Amino acid sequence: MKQILSIEELRQRIANNKTRMAMDEVLSCFYSNNLRSAVVMLYSTVVSDLYYKVLDLRDLYTDGGAIQILEEIEKRKKTDPKSSAWEMVMPEMCMKQNKIIRTEDYAHYESLQNERNLCAH
Protein backbone atom coordinates (compact mmCIF):
# COMPACT_ATOMS: atom_id res chain seq x y z
CA MET A 1 0.00 0.00 0.00
CA LYS A 2 1.28 3.43 -0.94
CA GLN A 3 1.94 5.70 2.03
CA ILE A 4 0.36 9.16 1.89
CA LEU A 5 2.73 11.84 3.14
CA SER A 6 1.63 14.87 5.11
CA ILE A 7 2.08 18.38 3.76
CA GLU A 8 4.86 18.92 6.31
CA GLU A 9 6.70 15.78 5.18
CA LEU A 10 6.45 16.94 1.58
CA ARG A 11 7.59 20.46 2.51
CA GLN A 12 10.68 19.03 4.18
CA ARG A 13 11.60 17.28 0.93
CA ILE A 14 11.93 20.59 -0.94
CA ALA A 15 15.62 20.84 -1.76
CA ASN A 16 15.89 24.55 -2.53
CA ASN A 17 15.88 26.68 0.62
CA LYS A 18 14.25 29.67 -1.14
CA THR A 19 11.45 27.46 -2.39
CA ARG A 20 10.99 25.90 1.05
CA MET A 21 10.71 29.36 2.62
CA ALA A 22 8.18 30.44 -0.01
CA MET A 23 6.21 27.26 0.65
CA ASP A 24 6.14 28.21 4.34
CA GLU A 25 4.35 31.42 3.30
CA VAL A 26 1.90 29.44 1.17
CA LEU A 27 1.10 27.15 4.09
CA SER A 28 0.79 30.10 6.46
CA CYS A 29 -1.80 31.66 4.16
CA PHE A 30 -3.59 28.35 3.78
CA TYR A 31 -3.73 27.59 7.51
CA SER A 32 -4.94 31.15 8.16
CA ASN A 33 -7.80 30.47 5.74
CA ASN A 34 -6.48 33.08 3.30
CA LEU A 35 -7.09 30.72 0.42
CA ARG A 36 -6.90 33.18 -2.48
CA SER A 37 -3.58 34.46 -1.16
CA ALA A 38 -2.36 30.89 -0.78
CA VAL A 39 -3.15 30.12 -4.43
CA VAL A 40 -1.43 33.29 -5.67
CA MET A 41 1.60 32.56 -3.50
CA LEU A 42 1.69 28.91 -4.59
CA TYR A 43 1.77 29.95 -8.24
CA SER A 44 4.68 32.33 -7.56
CA THR A 45 6.47 29.57 -5.68
CA VAL A 46 6.06 27.09 -8.53
CA VAL A 47 7.27 29.61 -11.13
CA SER A 48 10.28 30.52 -8.99
CA ASP A 49 11.14 26.89 -8.27
CA LEU A 50 11.11 25.97 -11.96
CA TYR A 51 13.29 29.00 -12.71
CA TYR A 52 15.77 27.95 -9.97
CA LYS A 53 15.87 24.43 -11.45
CA VAL A 54 16.65 25.78 -14.91
CA LEU A 55 19.38 27.99 -13.41
CA ASP A 56 20.87 24.95 -11.66
CA LEU A 57 20.88 23.00 -14.93
CA ARG A 58 22.76 25.86 -16.56
CA ASP A 59 25.18 26.49 -13.70
CA LEU A 60 25.92 22.92 -12.58
CA TYR A 61 25.73 21.03 -15.87
CA THR A 62 26.15 23.72 -18.55
CA ASP A 63 22.95 22.31 -20.02
CA GLY A 64 22.39 23.72 -23.52
CA GLY A 65 18.62 23.49 -23.26
CA ALA A 66 18.61 25.40 -19.99
CA ILE A 67 20.83 28.07 -21.51
CA GLN A 68 18.40 28.38 -24.41
CA ILE A 69 15.41 28.70 -22.06
CA LEU A 70 17.11 31.38 -19.97
CA GLU A 71 18.13 33.34 -23.06
CA GLU A 72 14.52 33.31 -24.27
CA ILE A 73 13.27 34.44 -20.85
CA GLU A 74 15.78 37.30 -20.71
CA LYS A 75 14.91 38.35 -24.27
CA ARG A 76 11.21 38.51 -23.38
CA LYS A 77 11.89 40.40 -20.15
CA LYS A 78 13.97 43.01 -22.00
CA THR A 79 11.40 43.37 -24.78
CA ASP A 80 8.49 43.89 -22.39
CA PRO A 81 9.62 44.19 -18.75
CA LYS A 82 6.05 44.46 -17.41
CA SER A 83 4.79 41.36 -19.20
CA SER A 84 4.58 38.01 -17.47
CA ALA A 85 4.42 36.09 -20.77
CA TRP A 86 7.75 34.45 -19.94
CA GLU A 87 5.96 32.59 -17.12
CA MET A 88 4.06 30.62 -19.78
CA VAL A 89 6.99 30.26 -22.17
CA MET A 90 9.36 28.82 -19.57
CA PRO A 91 7.34 25.74 -18.57
CA GLU A 92 6.27 25.15 -22.17
CA MET A 93 9.91 25.15 -23.28
CA CYS A 94 10.81 22.92 -20.33
CA MET A 95 8.16 20.45 -21.46
CA LYS A 96 8.59 20.52 -25.24
CA GLN A 97 12.29 21.08 -25.80
CA ASN A 98 14.03 19.73 -22.78
CA LYS A 99 11.61 17.28 -21.20
CA ILE A 100 12.38 18.89 -17.81
CA ILE A 101 8.70 18.63 -16.91
CA ARG A 102 6.17 16.08 -18.09
CA THR A 103 3.05 16.84 -20.07
CA GLU A 104 0.84 16.23 -17.03
CA ASP A 105 2.99 18.58 -14.94
CA TYR A 106 2.51 21.24 -17.59
CA ALA A 107 -1.26 20.69 -17.49
CA HIS A 108 -1.19 21.14 -13.70
CA TYR A 109 0.87 24.30 -14.18
CA GLU A 110 -1.69 25.72 -16.60
CA SER A 111 -4.50 24.86 -14.21
CA LEU A 112 -2.69 26.54 -11.31
CA GLN A 113 -2.09 29.60 -13.47
CA ASN A 114 -5.81 29.81 -14.28
CA GLU A 115 -6.69 29.50 -10.58
CA ARG A 116 -4.12 32.16 -9.76
CA ASN A 117 -5.65 34.50 -12.32
CA LEU A 118 -9.10 33.99 -10.80
CA CYS A 119 -7.83 34.59 -7.27
CA ALA A 120 -5.75 37.66 -8.11
CA HIS A 121 -8.39 39.60 -10.03
XYZ file of C-alpha atoms in Angstrom, residues 27 37 45:
3
model
C 1.099 27.153 4.088
C -3.575 34.463 -1.156
C 6.466 29.572 -5.676
